[in-house]
């Protein structure tokens, strides 16, 4: 029970860390007035920390994957300052879609890696126990 | 000389032992300033200017160039309004939005650059000439990146963030004293990523600490006749 609480606390902490650290850190980069909102949103989405979500998938397993699909990414406000209405709408839509895609893909890879490693560990332990007998 | 060493020791002690407690103690509750932000990349130069009001964690920007836009950030909510065609957005998210324009300025007003608040812990300190350098790592490990914060004469003059895919270097200069607060009036940030790099310079002018802020800004509401699109993220 304590182990589960610790595990889900870790997932929540990693999600919060991402929100509070990585995203504000990328605040400095803004899209340009005449630039393409789709390209700009993809550029921002490229900065999404895939490693963090891979780790969440590894630690949380399927729950980590569900968390990745359930959380809607918040677009950087900085990217919307000084932009026209059409840009704001397009950027927001594309950013959310791209970031969600990065998160879910990495969480899934993490989930599969974590599960694979666990299965392998059990196989080794079973093999070791069998050889001892 | 003795005074300088003592000051450095004081800064180190403050950072190590007061970490979270020191956060926010030396930050004014409200201020306003005119801003100009210039961004340069390989093939683009972009200028943004207007007036900013920061108060009790909220931000009101009236952008005058390149477009007339009012941008109001209040935690998880953003209101964006275009006065010329009376349209706008109300965007609500599950997590707080960042605070454009004032972010670096606010960080520079914290003894620890606001790092303790977001989970960073001090790992080492060193002295380079007249500069004290503190190295910070996130409590979850260096995967979230590391910060180096540079202090000269007890004020932050540079901050550097390094992560595997991105790096940021912010230089804070032309400090001026307003109501006892030492505030940088030029903040230059170089953002380098794998596929692009951008240099952003923020110029701060006409700064007032704890100014009178009209009700229309404190609690910004869209005009009745405005056509507003609501988005829930």
Coordinates of N, CA and C in Angstrom, one line a residue, chain A residues 10 13-34 42-44 46-49 51-52 55 71-93 96, chain B residues 37 39-41 44-48 61 63 66-67 69 71 73 78 80 82 87 89 91 93-101 103-104 117-118 120 138-140 143-144 147 161 165-166 168 170 189 191 193 195-198 200 231 233:
Chain A
X10 N 5.3 9.8 -6.7 CA 6.4 10.1 -7.6 C 5.9 10.6 -9.0
X13 N 4.6 14.1 -8.7 CA 5.7 15.0 -8.5 C 6.4 15.3 -9.8
X14 N 6.6 14.2 -10.6 CA 7.3 14.4 -11.9 C 6.5 15.3 -12.8
X15 N 5.1 15.1 -12.8 CA 4.2 15.9 -13.6 C 4.3 17.4 -13.2
X16 N 4.3 17.6 -11.8 CA 4.4 19.0 -11.3 C 5.7 19.6 -11.6
X17 N 6.8 18.8 -11.5 CA 8.1 19.3 -11.8 C 8.2 19.8 -13.2
X18 N 7.6 19.0 -14.1 CA 7.6 19.4 -15.5 C 6.9 20.8 -15.7
X19 N 5.7 20.9 -15.1 CA 4.9 22.1 -15.2 C 5.6 23.3 -14.6
X20 N 6.3 23.1 -13.5 CA 6.9 24.2 -12.8 C 8.3 24.5 -13.3
X21 N 9.0 23.5 -13.8 CA 10.4 23.8 -14.1 C 10.6 23.9 -15.6
X22 N 10.3 22.9 -16.3 CA 10.7 22.8 -17.7 C 9.9 23.9 -18.5
X23 N 8.6 23.9 -18.3 CA 7.8 24.8 -19.1 C 8.1 26.3 -18.8
X24 N 8.3 26.7 -17.6 CA 8.7 28.1 -17.4 C 10.1 28.4 -17.9
X25 N 10.9 27.4 -17.9 CA 12.2 27.6 -18.4 C 12.2 27.9 -19.9
X26 N 11.2 27.4 -20.6 CA 11.2 27.6 -22.1 C 10.4 28.9 -22.4
X27 N 10.0 29.7 -21.3 CA 9.2 30.9 -21.6 C 9.9 31.9 -22.4
X28 N 11.3 31.8 -22.4 CA 12.0 32.9 -23.1 C 11.8 33.0 -24.6
X29 N 11.5 31.8 -25.2 CA 11.4 31.8 -26.6 C 10.0 32.1 -27.0
X30 N 9.9 33.1 -27.9 CA 8.6 33.4 -28.4 C 8.5 33.3 -29.9
X31 N 7.3 33.1 -30.3 CA 7.1 33.0 -31.8 C 7.1 34.4 -32.4
X32 N 7.4 34.4 -33.7 CA 7.5 35.7 -34.3 C 6.2 36.1 -34.9
X33 N 6.0 37.4 -35.0 CA 4.7 38.0 -35.5 C 4.3 37.4 -36.8
X34 N 5.2 37.4 -37.7 CA 4.8 37.0 -39.1 C 5.0 35.5 -39.3
X42 N 4.9 23.6 -33.3 CA 5.7 22.4 -33.4 C 7.1 22.6 -32.8
X43 N 7.6 23.8 -33.0 CA 8.9 24.2 -32.4 C 8.9 24.1 -30.9
X44 N 7.8 24.7 -30.3 CA 7.6 24.7 -28.9 C 7.4 23.2 -28.4
X46 N 8.6 20.6 -29.6 CA 9.8 19.8 -29.7 C 10.6 19.9 -28.4
X47 N 10.3 21.0 -27.6 CA 11.0 21.2 -26.4 C 10.4 20.3 -25.2
X48 N 9.3 19.7 -25.5 CA 8.6 18.9 -24.5 C 9.6 17.8 -24.1
X49 N 9.7 17.6 -22.8 CA 10.7 16.7 -22.2 C 10.2 15.2 -22.4
X51 N 11.9 12.6 -22.1 CA 12.5 11.8 -21.0 C 11.7 11.7 -19.8
X52 N 11.1 12.8 -19.4 CA 10.3 12.9 -18.2 C 9.1 11.9 -18.3
X55 N 10.1 8.3 -18.2 CA 10.3 8.0 -16.8 C 9.0 7.7 -16.1
X71 N -3.8 14.3 -19.2 CA -3.5 15.7 -18.9 C -3.4 16.5 -20.2
X72 N -4.2 17.6 -20.2 CA -4.1 18.4 -21.4 C -3.0 19.5 -21.2
X73 N -2.1 19.5 -22.2 CA -1.0 20.5 -22.0 C -1.4 21.9 -22.1
X74 N -0.8 22.7 -21.3 CA -1.1 24.2 -21.2 C -0.1 24.9 -22.1
X75 N -0.6 25.6 -23.1 CA 0.3 26.3 -24.0 C 1.1 27.4 -23.3
X76 N 2.3 27.7 -23.7 CA 3.0 28.8 -23.1 C 2.4 30.1 -23.4
X77 N 2.1 30.9 -22.4 CA 1.4 32.2 -22.5 C 2.3 33.1 -23.4
X78 N 3.6 33.0 -23.1 CA 4.5 33.9 -23.8 C 4.4 33.8 -25.4
X79 N 4.0 32.6 -25.8 CA 3.9 32.4 -27.3 C 2.7 33.2 -27.8
X80 N 1.8 33.6 -27.0 CA 0.5 34.2 -27.5 C 0.5 35.7 -27.3
X81 N 1.5 36.3 -26.6 CA 1.5 37.7 -26.5 C 1.9 38.4 -27.8
X82 N 1.1 39.4 -28.1 CA 1.3 40.2 -29.3 C 0.9 39.5 -30.6
X83 N 0.1 38.5 -30.5 CA -0.3 37.7 -31.7 C -1.8 38.0 -32.0
X84 N -2.2 37.8 -33.2 CA -3.6 38.1 -33.6 C -4.4 36.8 -33.2
X85 N -5.7 37.0 -33.3 CA -6.7 36.0 -32.8 C -6.6 34.7 -33.5
X86 N -6.3 34.8 -34.8 CA -6.2 33.5 -35.6 C -5.0 32.7 -35.2
X87 N -3.9 33.5 -35.0 CA -2.7 32.8 -34.5 C -2.9 32.1 -33.2
X88 N -3.5 32.8 -32.3 CA -3.7 32.2 -30.9 C -4.5 30.9 -31.0
X89 N -5.6 30.9 -31.8 CA -6.4 29.7 -31.9 C -5.6 28.6 -32.6
X90 N -4.9 28.8 -33.7 CA -4.2 27.8 -34.3 C -3.1 27.2 -33.5
X91 N -2.3 28.2 -32.9 CA -1.2 27.8 -32.1 C -1.6 26.9 -30.9
X92 N -2.7 27.3 -30.3 CA -3.2 26.5 -29.1 C -3.6 25.1 -29.5
X93 N -4.3 25.0 -30.6 CA -4.8 23.7 -31.1 C -3.6 22.7 -31.4
X96 N -1.3 21.8 -28.4 CA -1.9 20.7 -27.5 C -1.8 19.3 -28.2
Chain B
X37 N 10.6 44.4 -26.0 CA 11.3 43.1 -26.1 C 11.7 42.9 -27.5
X39 N 13.5 40.3 -30.2 CA 13.9 38.9 -30.4 C 14.7 38.8 -31.7
X40 N 15.8 38.1 -31.6 CA 16.6 37.9 -32.9 C 16.8 36.4 -33.0
X41 N 16.6 36.0 -34.2 CA 17.0 34.6 -34.6 C 17.7 34.7 -35.9
X44 N 15.1 36.3 -38.5 CA 14.0 37.2 -38.1 C 14.4 38.1 -36.9
X45 N 13.7 39.3 -36.9 CA 13.9 40.2 -35.9 C 12.5 40.7 -35.5
X46 N 12.2 40.6 -34.2 CA 10.8 40.9 -33.8 C 10.8 41.8 -32.6
X47 N 10.0 42.9 -32.6 CA 9.9 43.8 -31.5 C 8.5 43.8 -30.9
X48 N 8.4 43.8 -29.6 CA 7.1 43.8 -28.9 C 7.3 44.9 -27.9
X61 N -1.0 42.9 -19.3 CA -0.1 43.5 -20.4 C -1.0 44.3 -21.4
X63 N -0.3 45.4 -24.8 CA 0.7 45.4 -25.9 C 0.2 46.5 -26.9
X66 N 3.4 44.8 -31.9 CA 3.0 45.1 -33.2 C 1.4 45.1 -33.4
X67 N 0.7 44.8 -32.3 CA -0.7 44.7 -32.4 C -1.3 45.2 -31.1
X69 N -3.3 44.7 -28.1 CA -3.8 43.5 -27.4 C -3.7 43.7 -25.9
X71 N -3.6 41.5 -22.5 CA -3.3 40.1 -22.1 C -3.3 40.0 -20.6
X73 N -3.2 37.6 -17.3 CA -3.0 36.3 -16.7 C -3.3 36.2 -15.3
X78 N -6.4 32.9 -18.7 CA -5.9 34.0 -19.5 C -7.1 34.6 -20.2
X80 N -7.5 37.3 -23.3 CA -6.8 38.0 -24.4 C -7.9 38.8 -25.1
X82 N -8.8 42.0 -28.0 CA -8.3 42.8 -29.1 C -9.3 44.0 -29.2
X87 N -13.0 41.6 -30.0 CA -13.0 40.1 -29.9 C -12.0 39.7 -28.9
X89 N -10.4 36.0 -26.3 CA -10.4 34.6 -25.8 C -10.4 34.6 -24.3
X91 N -9.2 31.7 -21.9 CA -8.6 30.4 -21.9 C -8.4 29.9 -20.5
X93 N -7.1 26.6 -18.0 CA -6.3 25.4 -18.1 C -6.2 24.7 -16.7
X94 N -5.8 23.5 -16.6 CA -5.7 22.8 -15.4 C -4.4 23.2 -14.6
X95 N -3.5 23.8 -15.3 CA -2.2 24.2 -14.6 C -2.0 25.7 -14.8
X96 N -1.2 26.3 -14.0 CA -1.0 27.8 -14.1 C -0.3 28.1 -15.4
X97 N -0.6 29.3 -16.0 CA 0.1 29.8 -17.1 C 1.4 30.5 -16.6
X98 N 2.4 30.5 -17.5 CA 3.6 31.3 -17.2 C 3.3 32.8 -17.3
X99 N 4.1 33.6 -16.8 CA 3.9 35.1 -16.8 C 4.9 35.7 -17.8
X100 N 4.4 36.0 -19.0 CA 5.3 36.6 -20.0 C 5.8 37.9 -19.6
X101 N 6.9 38.3 -20.2 CA 7.6 39.6 -19.9 C 8.2 39.7 -18.5
X103 N 8.6 37.3 -16.2 CA 9.2 36.1 -15.6 C 10.7 36.3 -15.1
X104 N 11.5 36.8 -16.0 CA 12.9 36.9 -15.6 C 13.1 38.0 -14.6
X117 N 11.7 27.3 -4.9 CA 10.3 27.2 -5.0 C 9.9 26.1 -6.0
X118 N 10.7 25.9 -7.1 CA 10.4 24.9 -8.1 C 11.2 23.6 -7.9
X120 N 14.4 23.1 -6.8 CA 15.9 23.0 -7.0 C 16.6 23.1 -5.7
X138 N 17.9 19.8 -9.6 CA 16.6 19.5 -9.1 C 16.6 18.3 -8.1
X139 N 15.7 18.3 -7.2 CA 15.7 17.3 -6.2 C 15.5 15.9 -6.8
X140 N 14.9 15.8 -8.0 CA 14.7 14.5 -8.7 C 16.0 14.1 -9.4
X143 N 18.4 15.2 -14.4 CA 17.6 15.0 -15.6 C 16.8 16.3 -16.0
X144 N 16.3 17.0 -15.0 CA 15.6 18.2 -15.2 C 16.5 19.4 -15.5
X147 N 21.1 24.5 -12.9 CA 21.2 26.0 -13.0 C 22.5 26.4 -12.4
X161 N 21.0 27.9 -17.5 CA 20.3 26.6 -17.3 C 20.8 25.7 -18.4
X165 N 18.7 18.8 -24.0 CA 18.3 19.3 -25.3 C 18.1 20.8 -25.4
X166 N 18.4 21.5 -24.3 CA 18.2 23.0 -24.3 C 19.1 23.7 -23.4
X168 N 19.9 27.8 -21.7 CA 19.5 29.2 -21.6 C 20.5 29.9 -20.8
X170 N 20.9 33.8 -19.2 CA 20.3 35.1 -19.0 C 21.3 36.1 -18.3
X189 N 18.5 37.2 -22.9 CA 18.5 35.8 -22.7 C 18.8 35.1 -24.1
X191 N 18.7 31.6 -25.9 CA 18.0 30.3 -25.8 C 18.6 29.4 -26.9
X193 N 18.6 25.6 -28.6 CA 18.1 24.2 -28.6 C 18.7 23.5 -29.8
X195 N 17.6 22.6 -32.7 CA 17.3 23.0 -34.1 C 17.3 24.5 -34.2
X196 N 17.3 25.3 -33.1 CA 17.2 26.7 -33.3 C 17.8 27.4 -32.1
X197 N 18.1 28.7 -32.3 CA 18.5 29.5 -31.1 C 18.0 30.9 -31.3
X198 N 17.6 31.5 -30.2 CA 17.0 32.9 -30.2 C 17.6 33.7 -29.1
X200 N 16.8 37.0 -26.9 CA 15.8 37.9 -26.5 C 16.3 39.0 -25.5
X231 N -12.2 28.8 -24.2 CA -11.6 27.6 -24.4 C -11.1 27.0 -23.1
X233 N -9.0 24.0 -21.5 CA -7.9 23.0 -21.9 C -8.0 21.8 -21.0

